[in-house]
């Protein structure tokens, strides 16, 4: 018995041969990997793999190697290839394995083929038959494998061989086969669209397949087809909408759910198709509004994949013909993305914003604080995306800040791709919006030195062209050129070896053309600097050519310097340089020739390049008459050369002597010919450009916005987007605002951010906002197209306004400024702006009054109405009130103002002689500020000069002739609340109005519970504080209405919700609800 | 379209590389190295998307990656893919691997490179997403294994039967 067992055991290895063989090889792979992981150096790894490869080579060529062993070898070969070692000797065996092996081997064989071989590999031809056989196989797995490999590696010219078989598979009973066939056909379509044209009908069939998987695959094809020509597939919109409706409605089998979201990837695909179809097509868009709305509504779960769907939805909503309601929802979604703590969603939010600001610039305003935070984010990707967004919202007012941010980023960035990309954008912005010459030149210097030789050639080309062509005003052009020359001379005087070639080329060109403009600099100095460059080893030979042509241009009259230079270069290795040195010498000696060849300051458009070289016509015809061969373009010559390689059966003709003669002719002529071309070489950039499209730069400057146009286009193409999409502030945005609110003392850091925000987002609102703020310079300063008004020379009050613009905002407390900046373009500004115009007139009138009346005591009330009108009244009051009795001052109000609601009189300041108080009067259409000036002394004041300096109503300084100067602040002036007026409406009117308003905000507020009826108490408190009109109180709900002066209404709906007051605000104005809400909160908190 | 799928460990050792576009051998290695370089220096708490990188084809493409324990899963895609969609596709891929290998670890990927490739082939075909449903993927992969290992298991049972017979000849 034991014998038997022993025998069996010894016999076992033979029985297990195949098993142990495989195990052994697996062990070899294991061994290989193990030893690789133990290695410490790359060198050791190389040796090991080399050994392994040679062992494998031996094994594959041995006839005894079984299929199974071959399989293992393939896996090892894959491993080696993955590590980057060449195992090409196994390729043929991989094909063999696919051809001959059993299923398991075949699978590895196909896998190896698809990993090893690419579309162009010649061994693929050997695979065709195998694939054909497998495609016809009844075995599903074989067919699947064949389809996979076809989709992966088949080249264009092999498609016809397999196409009919793949096509047949579209009607295969098994869905997995149909699905793979569809994808294979899609791949064919990508490689060779013509070959699959006849089966478009079958694609339609695939779209209607009963298996959702097949339908999903066919969407790949449709997405591509529709992207190429959306118009031909408009008729299918209905089908796609229906499919999406069914998917969203959960009509698919549960298998297709992913985290209980129905077929999310399918939804994404469909949304993309729909957005392509609905783009700029109202009727098609209308078909999809409903389903988009549904998608937006359904995708509320808090999973990644729902956000993926939401993101596509938002993009679709903004791509198709706009619908206010959807835009509003989409805008809210973007808010959710941007404010999300999840960084991935934030990224997508930024991307969405970047996409959307083209349609609606105001949305960026809403999220300015988040954007600022993202700008300092530690994540490179987020930062980059933020800059992209800022790039889109750049205008003439924020360009300096944004460009600075971009350059800061570029300086620490080391990704080449990003640098190229971003530097181009900086250059574009600089050209489009540069506020002045020095900034422009400085920025371009940064661009050239940072971008260096990575720059795309069109950046320096455009820049030079801009300099060369100039604008209408020659004076200005020269000024810009002068700046450039000065700046470059400074740069060149410094350390130059690190400068990129492209920058050197630009500099040398500019110096060559325009150095003569700078009279204060000796031309010899310029020549010296340029010559110095020539001596540097780091300078490339191309740059040397540029420098030499620059020298040629300015060489006039400096013969001694030039001759030395020409001498030293005439022995140069570089023939082009040598030739240029020759030219240089000739030209510098012959000033007449110099003048003729390189006229100074000639207009650029005057130069005509005769690209057909017609001036040589005579010469050519002469040569032809003398028997020369006609000219053949290079490609033709090349072709003929190729033909020549084939056997030439024709006898040799006359071509030889003829070509010789033509050769000698060109040889003789060459110096002049070449000199013409090289004389041009320095100018080649702008010449070549002139040949190209001339629409690039200066025309571009005129546009308000870049490629896709934002403001003008928005108005032109999609007027409905304009107002409603002006974007609701999403609830979460509200919370963000609140989070900041409780801090009355903003940290300095925060202040910085506010300041940054105000400088970044300035000028983003609608155009009219600027004039409201009294900033009449709003029309952006486009670079060099029109004479710029000199800022310094404009009126001093104007300057102070401007400077205060940012300072006042930053000095405000956080919330106010937050609200304020979002209100920047809003109506309250109307009342504020009025002050901008007051100072001078007030002063003048006040003085006049003084002289006239010479009263000992006056209250001078100036009332400021909307617009520019200022009324200054002499006081009619003669009584002597002690200044402390300020409450009685209201009695001094002019009769027509007496009945208006007013605030308490606040004493502003006083000194022994004068006291100053103010009071606000609320008129329907305006806020009036009344200032009382009272004399506190017994003596008669002869002369009081009043000067009001308004920095957006922040401070007023008073100058009394008494000698002392008071500066005092009208602070604590909550401007927003002062502009709120009660809106008297009935409940019905309220109901109608409520429905028509689009921007809403919801928030829970504190409920005042100390009295009997909490709701009534609270509303009354609000009414007192904010001048609201309580329309109605029904049970636990109350409706309140107010308006902004005579402008936008805001409706408030309040409901008692436990111990809180649920407040729902609506207004046609996007920022108003937030503003009112904030003040309600404050009022209740103070209560 | 998906341009490439790369898996490498924390030390940059490639564990799987699949390119759906043709690059030369050297470029592929360079892409792997550069991708590792880009991805590995990113913190855990920043976003999973990376733009740029010249090698993989410029501005249109981006890298979407996830980091699991010792492995990085990186998908290089062009702009036609949804970022979050791909992010979840990686999740599906990893979950599928986990199901197929029962608690997948780095070693599984090393020793069963072919199987991993097969699973991937069921999800992504020629750069297009083919299937996102995990159970469907597993079914397909397992069907193949069953079919192809039929013969092997037959041999196995014969051998086992033989041993039994030899040990207990009665």
Short mmCIF file of C-alpha atoms in Angstrom, two decimals, chain A residues 1 4-5 8 16 19 30 33 45 78-79 81-85 103-104 107 111 114-115 118 141 147 151-152 176 179-180 183-184 186-187 220 227 255 258 265 268 272 303-305 307-308 311-312 343-345 347-348 351 378-379 381 384-385 415-417, chain B residues 13-20 22 25 29 42 45-54 58-59 62 66 79-85 87-89 91-92 110-111 113-114 117-118 122 125-126 128-133 140 143-144 147-148 152 159 166-167:
data_model
loop_
_atom_site.label_atom_id
_atom_site.label_comp_id
_atom_site.label_asym_id
_atom_site.label_seq_id
_atom_site.Cartn_x
_atom_site.Cartn_y
_atom_site.Cartn_z
CA UNK A 1 0.00 0.00 0.00
CA UNK A 4 1.49 2.38 -4.19
CA UNK A 5 1.24 5.72 -2.54
CA UNK A 8 1.75 7.61 -7.19
CA UNK A 16 0.67 17.67 -12.95
CA UNK A 19 -0.03 22.65 -13.68
CA UNK A 30 6.88 36.45 -8.88
CA UNK A 33 8.91 41.21 -9.43
CA UNK A 45 16.98 46.98 -12.61
CA UNK A 78 3.86 43.02 -20.63
CA UNK A 79 5.46 43.73 -17.33
CA UNK A 81 7.17 46.74 -21.54
CA UNK A 82 5.28 48.58 -18.86
CA UNK A 83 8.57 49.36 -17.20
CA UNK A 84 9.76 50.73 -20.49
CA UNK A 85 11.96 47.93 -21.80
CA UNK A 103 -9.54 30.77 -25.18
CA UNK A 104 -7.34 31.66 -22.25
CA UNK A 107 -7.23 36.31 -24.50
CA UNK A 111 -4.38 41.63 -24.78
CA UNK A 114 -3.49 45.60 -28.04
CA UNK A 115 -0.83 46.65 -25.56
CA UNK A 118 -0.10 50.49 -32.39
CA UNK A 141 -16.08 35.57 -25.92
CA UNK A 147 -14.27 43.51 -31.41
CA UNK A 151 -11.59 49.07 -31.70
CA UNK A 152 -8.21 49.40 -30.12
CA UNK A 176 -22.84 42.92 -25.14
CA UNK A 179 -22.68 47.30 -27.67
CA UNK A 180 -19.10 46.54 -28.55
CA UNK A 183 -18.29 51.34 -30.14
CA UNK A 184 -16.06 49.72 -32.74
CA UNK A 186 -17.68 54.74 -33.57
CA UNK A 187 -13.96 54.22 -33.54
CA UNK A 220 -20.99 58.35 -28.22
CA UNK A 227 -20.79 68.20 -32.52
CA UNK A 255 -29.28 47.76 -12.53
CA UNK A 258 -25.40 54.12 -9.49
CA UNK A 265 -23.23 58.70 -17.19
CA UNK A 268 -24.38 63.39 -18.68
CA UNK A 272 -24.23 67.32 -23.62
CA UNK A 303 -23.37 62.53 -4.04
CA UNK A 304 -20.54 63.28 -6.35
CA UNK A 305 -22.28 61.88 -9.35
CA UNK A 307 -23.05 67.04 -8.97
CA UNK A 308 -21.64 65.74 -12.21
CA UNK A 311 -22.76 70.61 -13.67
CA UNK A 312 -23.74 69.38 -17.11
CA UNK A 343 -12.60 71.21 -3.32
CA UNK A 344 -13.58 69.27 -6.42
CA UNK A 345 -16.92 70.96 -6.51
CA UNK A 347 -13.15 73.66 -8.96
CA UNK A 348 -16.14 72.83 -11.08
CA UNK A 351 -15.15 76.36 -14.24
CA UNK A 378 -2.88 76.22 -1.98
CA UNK A 379 -4.09 74.16 -4.89
CA UNK A 381 -5.33 73.80 -10.21
CA UNK A 384 -5.14 78.47 -12.33
CA UNK A 385 -8.82 78.16 -12.87
CA UNK A 415 4.71 74.13 -15.63
CA UNK A 416 5.63 74.99 -19.18
CA UNK A 417 2.23 74.47 -20.55
CA UNK B 13 6.45 52.28 -9.95
CA UNK B 14 3.96 51.65 -12.73
CA UNK B 15 1.45 48.93 -12.00
CA UNK B 16 -0.66 49.28 -15.07
CA UNK B 17 -0.52 51.48 -18.11
CA UNK B 18 -2.97 51.54 -20.92
CA UNK B 19 -2.76 54.06 -23.70
CA UNK B 20 -5.66 54.59 -26.04
CA UNK B 22 -0.36 55.95 -29.86
CA UNK B 25 7.71 53.87 -25.99
CA UNK B 29 7.53 56.28 -20.07
CA UNK B 42 -0.29 67.11 -4.48
CA UNK B 45 -7.10 67.57 0.50
CA UNK B 46 -6.87 69.40 -2.78
CA UNK B 47 -8.83 68.71 -5.88
CA UNK B 48 -8.47 65.61 -7.99
CA UNK B 49 -8.05 67.39 -11.26
CA UNK B 50 -4.92 68.57 -12.91
CA UNK B 51 -4.62 70.57 -16.05
CA UNK B 52 -1.71 71.09 -18.31
CA UNK B 53 1.33 68.98 -18.72
CA UNK B 54 2.69 69.20 -22.22
CA UNK B 58 -1.71 70.11 -24.17
CA UNK B 59 -4.51 72.34 -23.12
CA UNK B 62 -6.53 66.91 -18.02
CA UNK B 66 -7.61 59.18 -7.12
CA UNK B 79 -12.39 67.92 -22.51
CA UNK B 80 -15.26 65.79 -23.73
CA UNK B 81 -15.32 63.77 -20.52
CA UNK B 82 -17.11 64.88 -17.41
CA UNK B 83 -14.64 65.37 -14.57
CA UNK B 84 -16.85 64.09 -11.82
CA UNK B 85 -18.08 61.31 -14.06
CA UNK B 87 -13.85 60.39 -10.88
CA UNK B 88 -16.68 58.05 -10.17
CA UNK B 89 -15.63 55.76 -12.97
CA UNK B 91 -14.32 54.47 -8.07
CA UNK B 92 -16.30 51.89 -10.02
CA UNK B 110 1.17 43.01 -10.13
CA UNK B 111 0.52 39.31 -10.39
CA UNK B 113 -1.93 42.23 -14.68
CA UNK B 114 -3.79 40.40 -17.42
CA UNK B 117 -6.51 44.58 -18.12
CA UNK B 118 -9.46 42.39 -18.91
CA UNK B 122 -14.92 45.66 -20.10
CA UNK B 125 -13.08 50.23 -24.99
CA UNK B 126 -10.80 52.12 -27.32
CA UNK B 128 -14.73 55.21 -24.74
CA UNK B 129 -16.61 54.32 -21.63
CA UNK B 130 -18.32 51.04 -22.39
CA UNK B 131 -19.87 49.99 -19.14
CA UNK B 132 -20.23 51.64 -15.78
CA UNK B 133 -22.34 49.07 -14.07
CA UNK B 140 -18.64 39.68 -18.27
CA UNK B 143 -18.12 34.57 -17.97
CA UNK B 144 -14.81 34.69 -19.76
CA UNK B 147 -15.60 29.59 -20.38
CA UNK B 148 -11.90 29.56 -20.73
CA UNK B 152 -8.54 23.33 -16.84
CA UNK B 159 -6.43 14.36 -11.39
CA UNK B 166 -4.90 5.56 -6.18
CA UNK B 167 -5.10 6.18 -2.48
#
